[in-house]
Tab-separated table of C-alpha atoms in Angstrom:
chain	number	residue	atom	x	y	z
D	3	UNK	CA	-53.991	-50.234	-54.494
D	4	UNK	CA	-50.893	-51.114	-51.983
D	5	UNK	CA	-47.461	-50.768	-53.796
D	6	UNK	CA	-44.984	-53.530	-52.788
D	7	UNK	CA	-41.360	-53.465	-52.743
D	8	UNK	CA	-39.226	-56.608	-53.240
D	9	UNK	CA	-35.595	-56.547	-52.917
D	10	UNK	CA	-33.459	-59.581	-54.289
D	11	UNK	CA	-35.362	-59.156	-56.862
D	12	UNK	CA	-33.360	-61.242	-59.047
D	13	UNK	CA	-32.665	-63.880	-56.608
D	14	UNK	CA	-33.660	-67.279	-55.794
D	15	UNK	CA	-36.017	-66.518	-52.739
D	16	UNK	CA	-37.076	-62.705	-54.352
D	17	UNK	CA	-37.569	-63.810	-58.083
D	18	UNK	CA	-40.332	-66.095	-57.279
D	19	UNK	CA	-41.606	-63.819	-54.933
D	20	UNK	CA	-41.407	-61.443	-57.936
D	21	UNK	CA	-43.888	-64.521	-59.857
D	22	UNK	CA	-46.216	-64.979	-57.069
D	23	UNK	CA	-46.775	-61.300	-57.222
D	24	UNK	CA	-47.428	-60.928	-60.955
D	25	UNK	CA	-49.594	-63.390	-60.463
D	26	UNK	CA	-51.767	-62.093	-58.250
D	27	UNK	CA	-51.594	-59.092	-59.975
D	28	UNK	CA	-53.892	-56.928	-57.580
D	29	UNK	CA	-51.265	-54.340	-56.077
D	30	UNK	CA	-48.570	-51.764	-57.458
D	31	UNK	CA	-44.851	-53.202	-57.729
D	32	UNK	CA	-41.433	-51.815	-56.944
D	33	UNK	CA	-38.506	-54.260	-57.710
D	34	UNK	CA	-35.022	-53.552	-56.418
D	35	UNK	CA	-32.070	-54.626	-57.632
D	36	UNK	CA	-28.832	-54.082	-58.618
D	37	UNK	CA	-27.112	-56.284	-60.743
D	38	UNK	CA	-28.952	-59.215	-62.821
D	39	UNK	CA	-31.806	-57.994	-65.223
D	40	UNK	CA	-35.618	-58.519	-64.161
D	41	UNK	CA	-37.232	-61.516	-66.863
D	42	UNK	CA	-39.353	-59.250	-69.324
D	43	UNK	CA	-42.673	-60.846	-67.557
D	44	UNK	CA	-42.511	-57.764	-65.003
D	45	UNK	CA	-44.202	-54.484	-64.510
D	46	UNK	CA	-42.485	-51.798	-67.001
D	47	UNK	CA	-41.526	-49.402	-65.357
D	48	UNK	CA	-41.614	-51.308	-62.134
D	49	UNK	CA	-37.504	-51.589	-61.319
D	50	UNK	CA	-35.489	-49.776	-58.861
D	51	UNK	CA	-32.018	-49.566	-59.069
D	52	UNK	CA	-30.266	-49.970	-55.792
D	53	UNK	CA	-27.215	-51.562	-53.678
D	54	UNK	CA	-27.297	-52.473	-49.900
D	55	UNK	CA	-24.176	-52.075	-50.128
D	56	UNK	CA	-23.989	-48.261	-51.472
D	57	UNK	CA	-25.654	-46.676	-48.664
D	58	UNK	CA	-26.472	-43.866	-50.811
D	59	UNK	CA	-28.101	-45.760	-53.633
D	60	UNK	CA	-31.335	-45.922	-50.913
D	61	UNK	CA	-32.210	-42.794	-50.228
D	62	UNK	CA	-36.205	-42.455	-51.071
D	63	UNK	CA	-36.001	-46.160	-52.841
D	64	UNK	CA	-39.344	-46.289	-49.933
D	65	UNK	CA	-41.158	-42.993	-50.903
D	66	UNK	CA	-44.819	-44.263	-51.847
D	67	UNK	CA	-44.265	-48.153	-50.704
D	68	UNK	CA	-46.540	-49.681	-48.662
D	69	UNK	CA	-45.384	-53.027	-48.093
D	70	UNK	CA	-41.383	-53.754	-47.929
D	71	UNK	CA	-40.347	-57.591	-48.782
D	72	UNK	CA	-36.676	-57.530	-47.928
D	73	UNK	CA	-35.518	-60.868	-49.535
D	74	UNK	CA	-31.937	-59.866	-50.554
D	75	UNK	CA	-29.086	-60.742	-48.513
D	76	UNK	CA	-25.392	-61.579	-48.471
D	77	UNK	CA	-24.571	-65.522	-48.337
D	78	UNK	CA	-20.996	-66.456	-48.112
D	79	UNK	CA	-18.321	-64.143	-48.878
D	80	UNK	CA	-16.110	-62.195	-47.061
D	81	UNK	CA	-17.392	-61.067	-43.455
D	82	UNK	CA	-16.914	-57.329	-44.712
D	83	UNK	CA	-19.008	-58.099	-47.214
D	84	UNK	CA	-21.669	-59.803	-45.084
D	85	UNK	CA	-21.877	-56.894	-42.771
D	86	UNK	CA	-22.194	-54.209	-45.725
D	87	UNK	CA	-24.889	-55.567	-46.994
D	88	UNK	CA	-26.697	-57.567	-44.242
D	89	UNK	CA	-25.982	-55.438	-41.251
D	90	UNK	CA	-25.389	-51.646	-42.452
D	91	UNK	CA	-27.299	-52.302	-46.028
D	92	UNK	CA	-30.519	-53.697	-43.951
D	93	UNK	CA	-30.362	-51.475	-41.373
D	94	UNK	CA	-30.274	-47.974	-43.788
D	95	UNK	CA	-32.582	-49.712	-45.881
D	96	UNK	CA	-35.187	-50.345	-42.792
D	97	UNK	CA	-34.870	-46.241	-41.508
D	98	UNK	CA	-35.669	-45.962	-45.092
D	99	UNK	CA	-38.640	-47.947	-44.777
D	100	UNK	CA	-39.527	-45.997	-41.446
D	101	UNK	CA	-39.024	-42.273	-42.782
D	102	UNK	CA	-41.076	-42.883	-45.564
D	103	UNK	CA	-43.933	-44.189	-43.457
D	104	UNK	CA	-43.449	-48.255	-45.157
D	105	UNK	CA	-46.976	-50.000	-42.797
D	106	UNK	CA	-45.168	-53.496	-43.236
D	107	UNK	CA	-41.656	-54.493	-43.541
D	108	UNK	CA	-41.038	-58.361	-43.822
D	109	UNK	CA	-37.395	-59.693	-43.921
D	110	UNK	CA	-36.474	-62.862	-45.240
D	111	UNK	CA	-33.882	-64.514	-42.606
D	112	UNK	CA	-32.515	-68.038	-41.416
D	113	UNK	CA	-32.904	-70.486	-39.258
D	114	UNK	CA	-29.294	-71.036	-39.395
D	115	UNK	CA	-29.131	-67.803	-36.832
D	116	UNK	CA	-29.295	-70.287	-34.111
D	117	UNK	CA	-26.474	-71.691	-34.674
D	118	UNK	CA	-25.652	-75.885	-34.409
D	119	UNK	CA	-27.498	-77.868	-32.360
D	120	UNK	CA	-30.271	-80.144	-32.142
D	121	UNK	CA	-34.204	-78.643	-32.698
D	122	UNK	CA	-37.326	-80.624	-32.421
D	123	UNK	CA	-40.644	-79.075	-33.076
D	124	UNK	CA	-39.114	-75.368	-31.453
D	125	UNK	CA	-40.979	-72.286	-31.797
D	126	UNK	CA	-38.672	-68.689	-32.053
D	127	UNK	CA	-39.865	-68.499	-28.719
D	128	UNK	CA	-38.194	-71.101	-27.149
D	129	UNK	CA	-34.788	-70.714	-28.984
D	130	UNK	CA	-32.222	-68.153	-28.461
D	131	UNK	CA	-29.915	-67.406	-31.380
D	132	UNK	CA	-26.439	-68.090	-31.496
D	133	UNK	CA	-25.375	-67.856	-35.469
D	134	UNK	CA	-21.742	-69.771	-36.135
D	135	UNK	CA	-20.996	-67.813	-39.581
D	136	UNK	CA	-20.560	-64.185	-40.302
D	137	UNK	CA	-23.832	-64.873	-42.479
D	138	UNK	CA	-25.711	-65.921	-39.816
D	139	UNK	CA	-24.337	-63.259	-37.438
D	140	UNK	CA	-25.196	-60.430	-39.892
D	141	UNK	CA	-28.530	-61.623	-40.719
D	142	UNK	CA	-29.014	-61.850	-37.480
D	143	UNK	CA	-28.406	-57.889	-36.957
D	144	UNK	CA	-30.383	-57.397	-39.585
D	145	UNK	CA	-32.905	-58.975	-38.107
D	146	UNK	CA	-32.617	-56.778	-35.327
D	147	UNK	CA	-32.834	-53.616	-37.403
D	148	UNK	CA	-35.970	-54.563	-38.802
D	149	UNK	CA	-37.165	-56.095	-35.590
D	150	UNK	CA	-36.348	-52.372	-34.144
D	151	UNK	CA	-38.169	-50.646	-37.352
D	152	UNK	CA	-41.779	-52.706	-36.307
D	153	UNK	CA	-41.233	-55.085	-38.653
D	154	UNK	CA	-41.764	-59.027	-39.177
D	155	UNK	CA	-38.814	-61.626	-39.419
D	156	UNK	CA	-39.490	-64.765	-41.614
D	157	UNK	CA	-36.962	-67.948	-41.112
D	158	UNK	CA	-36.868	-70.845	-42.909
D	159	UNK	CA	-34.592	-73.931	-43.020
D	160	UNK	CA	-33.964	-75.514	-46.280
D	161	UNK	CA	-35.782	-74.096	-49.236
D	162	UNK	CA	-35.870	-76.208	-52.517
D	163	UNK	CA	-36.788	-75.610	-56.123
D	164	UNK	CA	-36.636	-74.291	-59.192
D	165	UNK	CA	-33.315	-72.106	-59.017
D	166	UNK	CA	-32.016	-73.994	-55.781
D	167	UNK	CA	-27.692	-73.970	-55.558
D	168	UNK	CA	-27.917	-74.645	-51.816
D	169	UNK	CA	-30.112	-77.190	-50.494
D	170	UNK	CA	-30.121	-80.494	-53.685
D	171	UNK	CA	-27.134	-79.896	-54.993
D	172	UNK	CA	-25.337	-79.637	-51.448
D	173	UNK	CA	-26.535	-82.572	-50.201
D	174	UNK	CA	-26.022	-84.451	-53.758
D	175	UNK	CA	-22.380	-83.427	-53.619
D	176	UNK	CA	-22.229	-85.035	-50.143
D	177	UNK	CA	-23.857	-88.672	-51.559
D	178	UNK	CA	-21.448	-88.353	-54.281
D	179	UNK	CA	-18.493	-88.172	-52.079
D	180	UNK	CA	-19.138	-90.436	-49.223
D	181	UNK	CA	-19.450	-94.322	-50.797
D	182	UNK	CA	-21.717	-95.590	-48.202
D	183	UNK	CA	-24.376	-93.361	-45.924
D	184	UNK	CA	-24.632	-91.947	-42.402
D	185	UNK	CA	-26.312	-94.531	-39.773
D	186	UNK	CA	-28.067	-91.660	-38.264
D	187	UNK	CA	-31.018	-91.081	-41.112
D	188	UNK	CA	-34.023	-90.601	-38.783
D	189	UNK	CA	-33.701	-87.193	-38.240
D	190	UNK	CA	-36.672	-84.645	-38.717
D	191	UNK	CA	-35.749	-81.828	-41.221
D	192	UNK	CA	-37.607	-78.330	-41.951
D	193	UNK	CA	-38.213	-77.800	-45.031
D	194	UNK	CA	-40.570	-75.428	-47.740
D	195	UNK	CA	-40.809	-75.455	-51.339
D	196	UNK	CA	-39.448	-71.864	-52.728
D	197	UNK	CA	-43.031	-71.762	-54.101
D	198	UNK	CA	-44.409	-72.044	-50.479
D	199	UNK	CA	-42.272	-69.561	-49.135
D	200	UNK	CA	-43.139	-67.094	-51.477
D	201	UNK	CA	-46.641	-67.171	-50.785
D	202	UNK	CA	-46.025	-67.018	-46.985
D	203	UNK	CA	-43.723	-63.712	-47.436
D	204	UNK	CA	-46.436	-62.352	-49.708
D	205	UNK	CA	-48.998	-63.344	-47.081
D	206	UNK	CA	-47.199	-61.794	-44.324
D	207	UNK	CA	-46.874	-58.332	-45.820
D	208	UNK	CA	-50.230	-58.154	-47.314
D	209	UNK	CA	-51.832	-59.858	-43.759
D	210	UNK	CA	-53.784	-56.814	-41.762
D	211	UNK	CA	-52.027	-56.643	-38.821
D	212	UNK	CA	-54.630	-58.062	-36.583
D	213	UNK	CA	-54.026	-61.508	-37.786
D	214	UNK	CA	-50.254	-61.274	-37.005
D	215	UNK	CA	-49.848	-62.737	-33.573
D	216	UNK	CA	-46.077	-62.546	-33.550
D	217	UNK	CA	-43.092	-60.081	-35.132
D	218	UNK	CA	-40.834	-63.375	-35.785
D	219	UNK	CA	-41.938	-66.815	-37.234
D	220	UNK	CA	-40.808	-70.302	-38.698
D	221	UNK	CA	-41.394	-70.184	-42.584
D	222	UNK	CA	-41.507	-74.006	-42.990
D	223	UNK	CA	-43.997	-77.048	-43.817
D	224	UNK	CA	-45.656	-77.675	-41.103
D	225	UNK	CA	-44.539	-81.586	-41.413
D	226	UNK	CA	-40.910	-82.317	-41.287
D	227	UNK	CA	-39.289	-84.610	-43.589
D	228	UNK	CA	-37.204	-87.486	-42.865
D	229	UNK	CA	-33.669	-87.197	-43.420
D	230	UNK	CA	-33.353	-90.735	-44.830
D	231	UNK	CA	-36.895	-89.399	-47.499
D	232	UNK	CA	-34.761	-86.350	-48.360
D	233	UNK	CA	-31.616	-88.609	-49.300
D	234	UNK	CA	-33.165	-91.472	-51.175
D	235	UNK	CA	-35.041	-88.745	-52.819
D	236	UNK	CA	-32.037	-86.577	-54.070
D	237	UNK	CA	-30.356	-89.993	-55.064
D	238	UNK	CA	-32.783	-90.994	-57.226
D	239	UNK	CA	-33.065	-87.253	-58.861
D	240	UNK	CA	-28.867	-87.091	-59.313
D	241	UNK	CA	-29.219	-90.477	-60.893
D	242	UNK	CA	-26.841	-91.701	-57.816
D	243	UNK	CA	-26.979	-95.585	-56.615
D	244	UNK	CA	-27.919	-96.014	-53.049
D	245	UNK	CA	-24.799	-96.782	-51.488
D	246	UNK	CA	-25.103	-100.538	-49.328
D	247	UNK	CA	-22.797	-99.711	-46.400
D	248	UNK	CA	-23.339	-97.152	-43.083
D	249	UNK	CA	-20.891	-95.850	-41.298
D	250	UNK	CA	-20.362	-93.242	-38.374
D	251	UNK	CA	-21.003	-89.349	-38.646
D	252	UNK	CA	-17.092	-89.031	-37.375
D	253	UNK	CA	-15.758	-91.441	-40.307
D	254	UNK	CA	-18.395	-89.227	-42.747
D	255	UNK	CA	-16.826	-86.029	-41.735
D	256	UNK	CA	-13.465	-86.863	-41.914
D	257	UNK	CA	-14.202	-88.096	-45.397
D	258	UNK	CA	-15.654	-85.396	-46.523
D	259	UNK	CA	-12.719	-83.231	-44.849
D	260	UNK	CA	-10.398	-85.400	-47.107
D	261	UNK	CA	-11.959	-84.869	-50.725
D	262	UNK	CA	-11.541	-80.797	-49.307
D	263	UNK	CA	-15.273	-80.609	-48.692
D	264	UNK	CA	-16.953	-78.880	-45.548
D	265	UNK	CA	-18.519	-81.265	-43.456
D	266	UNK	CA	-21.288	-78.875	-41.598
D	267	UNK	CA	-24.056	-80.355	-44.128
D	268	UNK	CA	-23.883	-83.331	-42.529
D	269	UNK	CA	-24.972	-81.576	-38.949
D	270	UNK	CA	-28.628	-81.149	-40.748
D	271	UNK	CA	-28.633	-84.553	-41.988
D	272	UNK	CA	-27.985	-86.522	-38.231
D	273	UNK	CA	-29.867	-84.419	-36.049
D	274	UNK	CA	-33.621	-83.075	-36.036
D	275	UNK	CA	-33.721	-79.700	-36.804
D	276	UNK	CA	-37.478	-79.457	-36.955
D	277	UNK	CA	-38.810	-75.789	-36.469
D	278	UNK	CA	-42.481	-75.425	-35.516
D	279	UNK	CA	-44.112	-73.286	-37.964
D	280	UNK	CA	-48.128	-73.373	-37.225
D	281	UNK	CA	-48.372	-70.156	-35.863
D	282	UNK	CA	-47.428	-68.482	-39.326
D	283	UNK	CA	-49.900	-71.022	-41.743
D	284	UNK	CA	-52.669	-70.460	-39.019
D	285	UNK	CA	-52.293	-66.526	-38.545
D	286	UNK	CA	-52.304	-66.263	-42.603
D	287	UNK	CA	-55.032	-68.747	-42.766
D	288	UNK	CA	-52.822	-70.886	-45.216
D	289	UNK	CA	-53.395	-74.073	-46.265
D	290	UNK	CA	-50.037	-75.572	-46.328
D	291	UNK	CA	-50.322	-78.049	-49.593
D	292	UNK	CA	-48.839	-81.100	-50.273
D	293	UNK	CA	-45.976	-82.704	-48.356
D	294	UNK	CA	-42.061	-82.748	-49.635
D	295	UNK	CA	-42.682	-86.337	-51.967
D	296	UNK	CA	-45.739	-84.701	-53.413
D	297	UNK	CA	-44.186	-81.411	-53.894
D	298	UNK	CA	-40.693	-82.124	-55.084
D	299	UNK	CA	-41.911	-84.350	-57.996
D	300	UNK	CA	-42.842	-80.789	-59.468
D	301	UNK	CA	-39.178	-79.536	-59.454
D	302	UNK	CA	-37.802	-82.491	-59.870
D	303	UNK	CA	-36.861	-82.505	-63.832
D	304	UNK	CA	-35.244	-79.135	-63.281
D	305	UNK	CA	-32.927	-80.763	-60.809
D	306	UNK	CA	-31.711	-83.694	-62.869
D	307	UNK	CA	-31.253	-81.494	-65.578
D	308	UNK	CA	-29.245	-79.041	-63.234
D	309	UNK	CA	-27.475	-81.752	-61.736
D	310	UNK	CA	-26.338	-83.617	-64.766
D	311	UNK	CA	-24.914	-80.188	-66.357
D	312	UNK	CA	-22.921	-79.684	-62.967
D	313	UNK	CA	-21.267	-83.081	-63.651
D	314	UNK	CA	-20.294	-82.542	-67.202
């Protein structure tokens, strides 16, 4: 029986990773984390207690793994704290992996390591990275250190559901502070339920490495969504009216700039940033489910209730 190590345990990406697992039930589980208790649902017995950022706190957290899911990363912060955890944290945590002999180590990443820009239906192979944010350029060097360590390199775009702080309520907070909407709504938008991803991070590590065709992949749905779908779809969940004028993305921005709010959500919303994933759903042999209308209506109570409390 392979024994498989998530870290982020406790976060969004990880703790449904952490589900997916328990309910497949047919393999050994180590969960790190360091902070946030595991839901009583897990493996007694089953939680390691570790920091990326307490180099340390590592040492032998690998001894007896098989499989490494590295889902936990720093988002935001300060840039020392980014490259604690992301850059020295992932890198320790990979020789880790590699002394105690760890056959498969996935890491969760971003697409947002290539920086701004315009993507339409781009494969890792044809993009080089150029990451804007200390996140980005952290993850990025982590990427490298598990790149270095033989390991595989998920990225996705935007990842909704259940547990989502990001993606919906971003792009709600941008509808309610703009009173009419961008012209530009045709662009082609990434995206994977958190559901989805989970599977395909599971998938990856447990995949014999024959079927793996490539050390770094897209972790999207294969079908892009709309960016005029996505908005009229988190309108309707927020309970927001659907504004009747359009104006420029330069008028939206400066908007948004006014009411103190960063206006870098609106690059994904007027340009396609459309990431070819088909390589990843056909090496795992994936089916990959219904599209985003199908899918969302699943999650889509838990974000009007989320959404409402935010507003109170």
């Amino acid at each position: 029986m392979a024994t498989v190590m998530i870290t982020g345990a406790t976060g969004f990406v990880g703790g449904h990773v952490v589900r997916e697992a328990v309910r497949r039930g047919v393999f050994s589980l180590k969960l790190m984390t360091h902070r946030r208790p595991l839901p009583a649902s897990v493996p007694a017995g089953s939680v390691v207690r570790a920091d990326l950022a307490d180099l340390r706190s590592l040492h032998g957290v690998c001894d007896g793994v098989d499989v490494l899911l590295h889902c936990a990363s720093q988002i935001g912060g300060t840039p020392q704290a980014n490259e604690s955890v992301n850059t020295r944290g992932t890198a320790a945590l990979a020789e880790e992996a590699r002394r105690a002999g760890v056959a498969r180590i996935v890491y969760l990443s971003t697409a947002s390591v290539y920086g701004r820009g315009t993507f339409r239906n781009a494969s890792p192979g044809d993009l080089v990275r150029d990451p804007g944010s200390p996140t980005s350029r952290t993850r990025a060097r982590a990427e490298d250190a598990v790149l270095a360590a033989g390991g595989v390199v998920l990225r996705p775009h935007l990842v909704y559901g259940e547990g989502d702080t990001w993606v919906v309520p971003g792009i709600a907070r941008i509808l309610r502070a703009l009173p009419g909407v961008v012209v530009n709504r045709t662009a082609l938008m990434s995206i994977v339920s958190v559901q989805e991803l989970a599977r395909l991070l599971l998938g990856t590590g447990l995949a014999p490495a024959s079927a793996l065709t490539a050390s770094v992949y897209h972790a999207t749905h294969p079908a892009p969504v709309v960016a005029d779908v996505l908005l009229r779809t988190v309108a309707e969940c927020a309970s927001l009216p659907w504004p009747a004028q359009e104006f420029d993305v330069l008028r939206a921005r400066a908007l948004l700039e006014a009411q103190g709010q960063s206006p870098n959500g609106l690059d994904m919303l007027t340009s396609d940033h459309w990431f070819d994933s088909t390589s990843l759903w056909s090496d795992l042999g994936y089916d990959p489910g219904p599209d985003f209308e199908t899918d969302f209506s699943e999650c889509a109570a838990w974000y009007a209730r989320t959404l409402r409390a935010t507003q109170a």
